[in-house]
mmCIF file with all atom_site columns, C-alpha atoms in Angstrom:
data_model
loop_
_atom_site.group_PDB
_atom_site.id
_atom_site.type_symbol
_atom_site.label_atom_id
_atom_site.label_alt_id
_atom_site.label_comp_id
_atom_site.label_asym_id
_atom_site.label_entity_id
_atom_site.label_seq_id
_atom_site.pdbx_PDB_ins_code
_atom_site.Cartn_x
_atom_site.Cartn_y
_atom_site.Cartn_z
_atom_site.occupancy
_atom_site.B_iso_or_equiv
_atom_site.pdbx_formal_charge
_atom_site.auth_seq_id
_atom_site.auth_comp_id
_atom_site.auth_asym_id
_atom_site.auth_atom_id
_atom_site.pdbx_PDB_model_num
ATOM 1   C CA . UNK L 1 1  ? 43.549 9.957  -56.579 1.00 0.00 ? 849  UNK L CA 1
ATOM 2   C CA . UNK L 1 2  ? 41.455 12.992 -55.927 1.00 0.00 ? 850  UNK L CA 1
ATOM 3   C CA . UNK L 1 3  ? 39.706 15.461 -58.260 1.00 0.00 ? 851  UNK L CA 1
ATOM 4   C CA . UNK L 1 4  ? 40.098 19.037 -57.036 1.00 0.00 ? 852  UNK L CA 1
ATOM 5   C CA . UNK L 1 5  ? 37.527 21.752 -57.803 1.00 0.00 ? 853  UNK L CA 1
ATOM 6   C CA . UNK L 1 6  ? 37.822 25.540 -58.016 1.00 0.00 ? 854  UNK L CA 1
ATOM 7   C CA . UNK L 1 7  ? 36.226 26.284 -54.655 1.00 0.00 ? 855  UNK L CA 1
ATOM 8   C CA . UNK L 1 8  ? 37.931 23.573 -52.641 1.00 0.00 ? 856  UNK L CA 1
ATOM 9   C CA . UNK L 1 9  ? 39.163 24.422 -49.171 1.00 0.00 ? 857  UNK L CA 1
ATOM 10  C CA . UNK L 1 10 ? 42.294 22.649 -47.928 1.00 0.00 ? 858  UNK L CA 1
ATOM 11  C CA . UNK L 1 11 ? 42.967 21.833 -44.278 1.00 0.00 ? 859  UNK L CA 1
ATOM 12  C CA . UNK L 1 12 ? 46.350 20.477 -43.173 1.00 0.00 ? 860  UNK L CA 1
ATOM 13  C CA . UNK L 1 13 ? 47.251 18.803 -39.905 1.00 0.00 ? 861  UNK L CA 1
ATOM 14  C CA . UNK L 1 14 ? 50.369 18.939 -37.717 1.00 0.00 ? 862  UNK L CA 1
ATOM 15  C CA . UNK L 1 15 ? 53.403 16.946 -38.808 1.00 0.00 ? 863  UNK L CA 1
ATOM 16  C CA . UNK L 1 16 ? 53.389 15.017 -35.551 1.00 0.00 ? 864  UNK L CA 1
ATOM 17  C CA . UNK L 1 17 ? 49.738 14.162 -35.039 1.00 0.00 ? 865  UNK L CA 1
ATOM 18  C CA . UNK L 1 18 ? 47.876 15.096 -38.210 1.00 0.00 ? 866  UNK L CA 1
ATOM 19  C CA . UNK L 1 19 ? 44.378 16.507 -37.986 1.00 0.00 ? 867  UNK L CA 1
ATOM 20  C CA . UNK L 1 20 ? 42.239 15.950 -34.868 1.00 0.00 ? 868  UNK L CA 1
ATOM 21  C CA . UNK L 1 21 ? 40.369 12.630 -34.978 1.00 0.00 ? 869  UNK L CA 1
ATOM 22  C CA . UNK L 1 22 ? 37.053 14.518 -34.969 1.00 0.00 ? 870  UNK L CA 1
ATOM 23  C CA . UNK L 1 23 ? 37.935 16.208 -38.268 1.00 0.00 ? 871  UNK L CA 1
ATOM 24  C CA . UNK L 1 24 ? 38.910 12.860 -39.773 1.00 0.00 ? 872  UNK L CA 1
ATOM 25  C CA . UNK L 1 25 ? 35.689 11.211 -38.625 1.00 0.00 ? 873  UNK L CA 1
ATOM 26  C CA . UNK L 1 26 ? 33.409 13.969 -39.925 1.00 0.00 ? 874  UNK L CA 1
ATOM 27  C CA . UNK L 1 27 ? 35.182 14.237 -43.295 1.00 0.00 ? 875  UNK L CA 1
ATOM 28  C CA . UNK L 1 28 ? 36.247 10.674 -43.849 1.00 0.00 ? 876  UNK L CA 1
ATOM 29  C CA . UNK L 1 29 ? 35.293 10.652 -47.542 1.00 0.00 ? 877  UNK L CA 1
ATOM 30  C CA . UNK L 1 30 ? 37.173 13.885 -48.182 1.00 0.00 ? 878  UNK L CA 1
ATOM 31  C CA . UNK L 1 31 ? 40.486 13.032 -46.534 1.00 0.00 ? 879  UNK L CA 1
ATOM 32  C CA . UNK L 1 32 ? 43.433 12.757 -48.892 1.00 0.00 ? 880  UNK L CA 1
ATOM 33  C CA . UNK L 1 33 ? 47.010 11.687 -48.288 1.00 0.00 ? 881  UNK L CA 1
ATOM 34  C CA . UNK L 1 34 ? 50.179 12.295 -50.268 1.00 0.00 ? 882  UNK L CA 1
ATOM 35  C CA . UNK L 1 35 ? 51.578 8.939  -51.427 1.00 0.00 ? 883  UNK L CA 1
ATOM 36  C CA . UNK L 1 36 ? 54.960 8.206  -49.829 1.00 0.00 ? 884  UNK L CA 1
ATOM 37  C CA . UNK L 1 37 ? 57.269 5.563  -51.299 1.00 0.00 ? 885  UNK L CA 1
ATOM 38  C CA . UNK L 1 38 ? 59.413 4.920  -48.216 1.00 0.00 ? 886  UNK L CA 1
ATOM 39  C CA . UNK L 1 39 ? 57.327 3.256  -45.468 1.00 0.00 ? 887  UNK L CA 1
ATOM 40  C CA . UNK L 1 40 ? 59.939 4.259  -42.883 1.00 0.00 ? 888  UNK L CA 1
ATOM 41  C CA . UNK L 1 41 ? 59.168 7.940  -43.408 1.00 0.00 ? 889  UNK L CA 1
ATOM 42  C CA . UNK L 1 42 ? 56.602 9.009  -40.801 1.00 0.00 ? 890  UNK L CA 1
ATOM 43  C CA . UNK L 1 43 ? 55.505 12.289 -42.361 1.00 0.00 ? 891  UNK L CA 1
ATOM 44  C CA . UNK L 1 44 ? 56.473 14.960 -44.849 1.00 0.00 ? 892  UNK L CA 1
ATOM 45  C CA . UNK L 1 45 ? 57.415 18.463 -43.773 1.00 0.00 ? 893  UNK L CA 1
ATOM 46  C CA . UNK L 1 46 ? 54.236 20.565 -43.601 1.00 0.00 ? 894  UNK L CA 1
ATOM 47  C CA . UNK L 1 47 ? 55.426 23.288 -45.994 1.00 0.00 ? 895  UNK L CA 1
ATOM 48  C CA . UNK L 1 48 ? 56.519 20.641 -48.507 1.00 0.00 ? 896  UNK L CA 1
ATOM 49  C CA . UNK L 1 49 ? 53.115 18.936 -48.155 1.00 0.00 ? 897  UNK L CA 1
ATOM 50  C CA . UNK L 1 50 ? 51.246 22.197 -48.727 1.00 0.00 ? 898  UNK L CA 1
ATOM 51  C CA . UNK L 1 51 ? 53.436 22.890 -51.766 1.00 0.00 ? 899  UNK L CA 1
ATOM 52  C CA . UNK L 1 52 ? 52.698 19.485 -53.289 1.00 0.00 ? 900  UNK L CA 1
ATOM 53  C CA . UNK L 1 53 ? 48.946 19.586 -52.653 1.00 0.00 ? 901  UNK L CA 1
ATOM 54  C CA . UNK L 1 54 ? 48.575 23.189 -53.868 1.00 0.00 ? 902  UNK L CA 1
ATOM 55  C CA . UNK L 1 55 ? 50.597 22.372 -56.972 1.00 0.00 ? 903  UNK L CA 1
ATOM 56  C CA . UNK L 1 56 ? 48.378 19.343 -57.715 1.00 0.00 ? 904  UNK L CA 1
ATOM 57  C CA . UNK L 1 57 ? 45.162 21.301 -57.030 1.00 0.00 ? 905  UNK L CA 1
ATOM 58  C CA . UNK L 1 58 ? 46.245 24.216 -59.248 1.00 0.00 ? 906  UNK L CA 1
ATOM 59  C CA . UNK L 1 59 ? 47.390 21.818 -61.961 1.00 0.00 ? 907  UNK L CA 1
ATOM 60  C CA . UNK L 1 60 ? 44.059 19.976 -61.967 1.00 0.00 ? 908  UNK L CA 1
ATOM 61  C CA . UNK L 1 61 ? 41.925 23.123 -61.908 1.00 0.00 ? 909  UNK L CA 1
ATOM 62  C CA . UNK L 1 62 ? 43.919 24.624 -64.789 1.00 0.00 ? 910  UNK L CA 1
ATOM 63  C CA . UNK L 1 63 ? 45.200 27.659 -62.863 1.00 0.00 ? 911  UNK L CA 1
ATOM 64  C CA . UNK L 1 64 ? 48.596 27.399 -64.551 1.00 0.00 ? 912  UNK L CA 1
ATOM 65  C CA . UNK L 1 65 ? 46.992 27.600 -67.992 1.00 0.00 ? 913  UNK L CA 1
ATOM 66  C CA . UNK L 1 66 ? 45.102 30.817 -67.264 1.00 0.00 ? 914  UNK L CA 1
ATOM 67  C CA . UNK L 1 67 ? 48.270 32.911 -66.921 1.00 0.00 ? 915  UNK L CA 1
ATOM 68  C CA . UNK F 2 1  ? 54.982 21.197 -69.448 1.00 0.00 ? 1453 UNK F CA 1
ATOM 69  C CA . UNK F 2 2  ? 57.672 18.581 -69.206 1.00 0.00 ? 1454 UNK F CA 1
ATOM 70  C CA . UNK F 2 3  ? 57.589 14.807 -69.651 1.00 0.00 ? 1455 UNK F CA 1
ATOM 71  C CA . UNK F 2 4  ? 59.731 13.058 -67.035 1.00 0.00 ? 1456 UNK F CA 1
ATOM 72  C CA . UNK F 2 5  ? 61.378 9.687  -67.681 1.00 0.00 ? 1457 UNK F CA 1
ATOM 73  C CA . UNK F 2 6  ? 62.473 6.937  -65.304 1.00 0.00 ? 1458 UNK F CA 1
ATOM 74  C CA . UNK F 2 7  ? 66.197 7.717  -65.431 1.00 0.00 ? 1459 UNK F CA 1
ATOM 75  C CA . UNK F 2 8  ? 65.957 11.501 -65.239 1.00 0.00 ? 1460 UNK F CA 1
ATOM 76  C CA . UNK F 2 9  ? 68.426 13.340 -63.057 1.00 0.00 ? 1461 UNK F CA 1
ATOM 77  C CA . UNK F 2 10 ? 67.239 16.528 -61.343 1.00 0.00 ? 1462 UNK F CA 1
ATOM 78  C CA . UNK F 2 11 ? 69.475 19.476 -60.524 1.00 0.00 ? 1463 UNK F CA 1
ATOM 79  C CA . UNK F 2 12 ? 68.209 22.366 -58.410 1.00 0.00 ? 1464 UNK F CA 1
ATOM 80  C CA . UNK F 2 13 ? 69.710 25.822 -57.993 1.00 0.00 ? 1465 UNK F CA 1
ATOM 81  C CA . UNK F 2 14 ? 69.977 28.141 -55.002 1.00 0.00 ? 1466 UNK F CA 1
ATOM 82  C CA . UNK F 2 15 ? 66.893 30.120 -53.991 1.00 0.00 ? 1467 UNK F CA 1
ATOM 83  C CA . UNK F 2 16 ? 68.737 33.384 -54.449 1.00 0.00 ? 1468 UNK F CA 1
ATOM 84  C CA . UNK F 2 17 ? 70.585 32.910 -57.712 1.00 0.00 ? 1469 UNK F CA 1
ATOM 85  C CA . UNK F 2 18 ? 69.345 29.702 -59.290 1.00 0.00 ? 1470 UNK F CA 1
ATOM 86  C CA . UNK F 2 19 ? 71.756 27.498 -61.197 1.00 0.00 ? 1471 UNK F CA 1
ATOM 87  C CA . UNK F 2 20 ? 75.049 28.897 -62.556 1.00 0.00 ? 1472 UNK F CA 1
ATOM 88  C CA . UNK F 2 21 ? 74.622 30.516 -65.981 1.00 0.00 ? 1473 UNK F CA 1
ATOM 89  C CA . UNK F 2 22 ? 76.949 27.909 -67.493 1.00 0.00 ? 1474 UNK F CA 1
ATOM 90  C CA . UNK F 2 23 ? 74.548 25.114 -66.494 1.00 0.00 ? 1475 UNK F CA 1
ATOM 91  C CA . UNK F 2 24 ? 71.629 27.032 -67.978 1.00 0.00 ? 1476 UNK F CA 1
ATOM 92  C CA . UNK F 2 25 ? 73.469 27.676 -71.246 1.00 0.00 ? 1477 UNK F CA 1
ATOM 93  C CA . UNK F 2 26 ? 74.585 24.071 -71.708 1.00 0.00 ? 1478 UNK F CA 1
ATOM 94  C CA . UNK F 2 27 ? 71.161 22.603 -70.845 1.00 0.00 ? 1479 UNK F CA 1
ATOM 95  C CA . UNK F 2 28 ? 68.851 25.288 -72.180 1.00 0.00 ? 1480 UNK F CA 1
ATOM 96  C CA . UNK F 2 29 ? 66.387 22.814 -73.706 1.00 0.00 ? 1481 UNK F CA 1
ATOM 97  C CA . UNK F 2 30 ? 66.213 20.777 -70.491 1.00 0.00 ? 1482 UNK F CA 1
ATOM 98  C CA . UNK F 2 31 ? 65.604 23.607 -68.023 1.00 0.00 ? 1483 UNK F CA 1
ATOM 99  C CA . UNK F 2 32 ? 62.205 23.570 -66.355 1.00 0.00 ? 1484 UNK F CA 1
ATOM 100 C CA . UNK F 2 33 ? 60.538 26.049 -64.008 1.00 0.00 ? 1485 UNK F CA 1
ATOM 101 C CA . UNK F 2 34 ? 57.673 25.648 -61.581 1.00 0.00 ? 1486 UNK F CA 1
ATOM 102 C CA . UNK F 2 35 ? 54.803 27.948 -62.646 1.00 0.00 ? 1487 UNK F CA 1
ATOM 103 C CA . UNK F 2 36 ? 54.168 30.679 -60.051 1.00 0.00 ? 1488 UNK F CA 1
ATOM 104 C CA . UNK F 2 37 ? 50.886 32.614 -60.064 1.00 0.00 ? 1489 UNK F CA 1
ATOM 105 C CA . UNK F 2 38 ? 52.052 35.669 -58.103 1.00 0.00 ? 1490 UNK F CA 1
ATOM 106 C CA . UNK F 2 39 ? 54.597 37.661 -60.141 1.00 0.00 ? 1491 UNK F CA 1
ATOM 107 C CA . UNK F 2 40 ? 55.769 39.413 -56.970 1.00 0.00 ? 1492 UNK F CA 1
ATOM 108 C CA . UNK F 2 41 ? 57.101 36.149 -55.557 1.00 0.00 ? 1493 UNK F CA 1
ATOM 109 C CA . UNK F 2 42 ? 60.805 35.884 -56.437 1.00 0.00 ? 1494 UNK F CA 1
ATOM 110 C CA . UNK F 2 43 ? 61.335 32.212 -55.739 1.00 0.00 ? 1495 UNK F CA 1
ATOM 111 C CA . UNK F 2 44 ? 59.912 29.213 -53.938 1.00 0.00 ? 1496 UNK F CA 1
ATOM 112 C CA . UNK F 2 45 ? 61.640 27.659 -50.953 1.00 0.00 ? 1497 UNK F CA 1
ATOM 113 C CA . UNK F 2 46 ? 64.101 25.042 -52.206 1.00 0.00 ? 1498 UNK F CA 1
ATOM 114 C CA . UNK F 2 47 ? 62.681 22.136 -50.192 1.00 0.00 ? 1499 UNK F CA 1
ATOM 115 C CA . UNK F 2 48 ? 59.163 23.007 -51.387 1.00 0.00 ? 1500 UNK F CA 1
ATOM 116 C CA . UNK F 2 49 ? 60.433 23.162 -54.987 1.00 0.00 ? 1501 UNK F CA 1
ATOM 117 C CA . UNK F 2 50 ? 62.126 19.772 -54.701 1.00 0.00 ? 1502 UNK F CA 1
ATOM 118 C CA . UNK F 2 51 ? 58.916 18.353 -53.191 1.00 0.00 ? 1503 UNK F CA 1
ATOM 119 C CA . UNK F 2 52 ? 56.795 19.640 -56.063 1.00 0.00 ? 1504 UNK F CA 1
ATOM 120 C CA . UNK F 2 53 ? 59.148 18.524 -58.840 1.00 0.00 ? 1505 UNK F CA 1
ATOM 121 C CA . UNK F 2 54 ? 59.728 15.076 -57.292 1.00 0.00 ? 1506 UNK F CA 1
ATOM 122 C CA . UNK F 2 55 ? 55.985 14.644 -56.820 1.00 0.00 ? 1507 UNK F CA 1
ATOM 123 C CA . UNK F 2 56 ? 55.326 15.556 -60.475 1.00 0.00 ? 1508 UNK F CA 1
ATOM 124 C CA . UNK F 2 57 ? 58.155 13.333 -61.739 1.00 0.00 ? 1509 UNK F CA 1
ATOM 125 C CA . UNK F 2 58 ? 56.979 10.353 -59.649 1.00 0.00 ? 1510 UNK F CA 1
ATOM 126 C CA . UNK F 2 59 ? 53.379 10.969 -60.686 1.00 0.00 ? 1511 UNK F CA 1
ATOM 127 C CA . UNK F 2 60 ? 54.270 11.026 -64.383 1.00 0.00 ? 1512 UNK F CA 1
ATOM 128 C CA . UNK F 2 61 ? 56.525 7.988  -64.242 1.00 0.00 ? 1513 UNK F CA 1
ATOM 129 C CA . UNK F 2 62 ? 53.859 5.989  -62.411 1.00 0.00 ? 1514 UNK F CA 1
ATOM 130 C CA . UNK F 2 63 ? 55.890 5.361  -59.253 1.00 0.00 ? 1515 UNK F CA 1
ATOM 131 C CA . UNK F 2 64 ? 52.828 5.891  -57.052 1.00 0.00 ? 1516 UNK F CA 1
ATOM 132 C CA . UNK F 2 65 ? 50.914 3.183  -58.916 1.00 0.00 ? 1517 UNK F CA 1
ATOM 133 C CA . UNK F 2 66 ? 53.589 0.534  -58.387 1.00 0.00 ? 1518 UNK F CA 1
ATOM 134 C CA . UNK F 2 67 ? 53.082 0.438  -54.614 1.00 0.00 ? 1519 UNK F CA 1
#
């Protein structure tokens, strides 16, 4: 679980290889993954991933309640 | 806001026209929409929508905690 804040910046990696190892190493404590129930699934489509993470971030920061 | 249950069944409509009006009429109290912050956006991509709704349903029903 991750707590998102208003000024968070999100960086997404490629579907095939993810983010460069350097980015992982330097931000290890800030890396989040989307839980996936089927272990045979290698990765989620990037647009779907962005949709899920943005939805969760906006939900947590209350953006949907301000409209 | 919507409370999902374990045996819920999800039906999604087309990006262009949504679900048939008959489905809306007969399930008015069970229709949910994904909040969208930009009023100029007509609809979300269907795969992205399914990703968001499935994520929210699985989150609420605790599926991610069972793994």
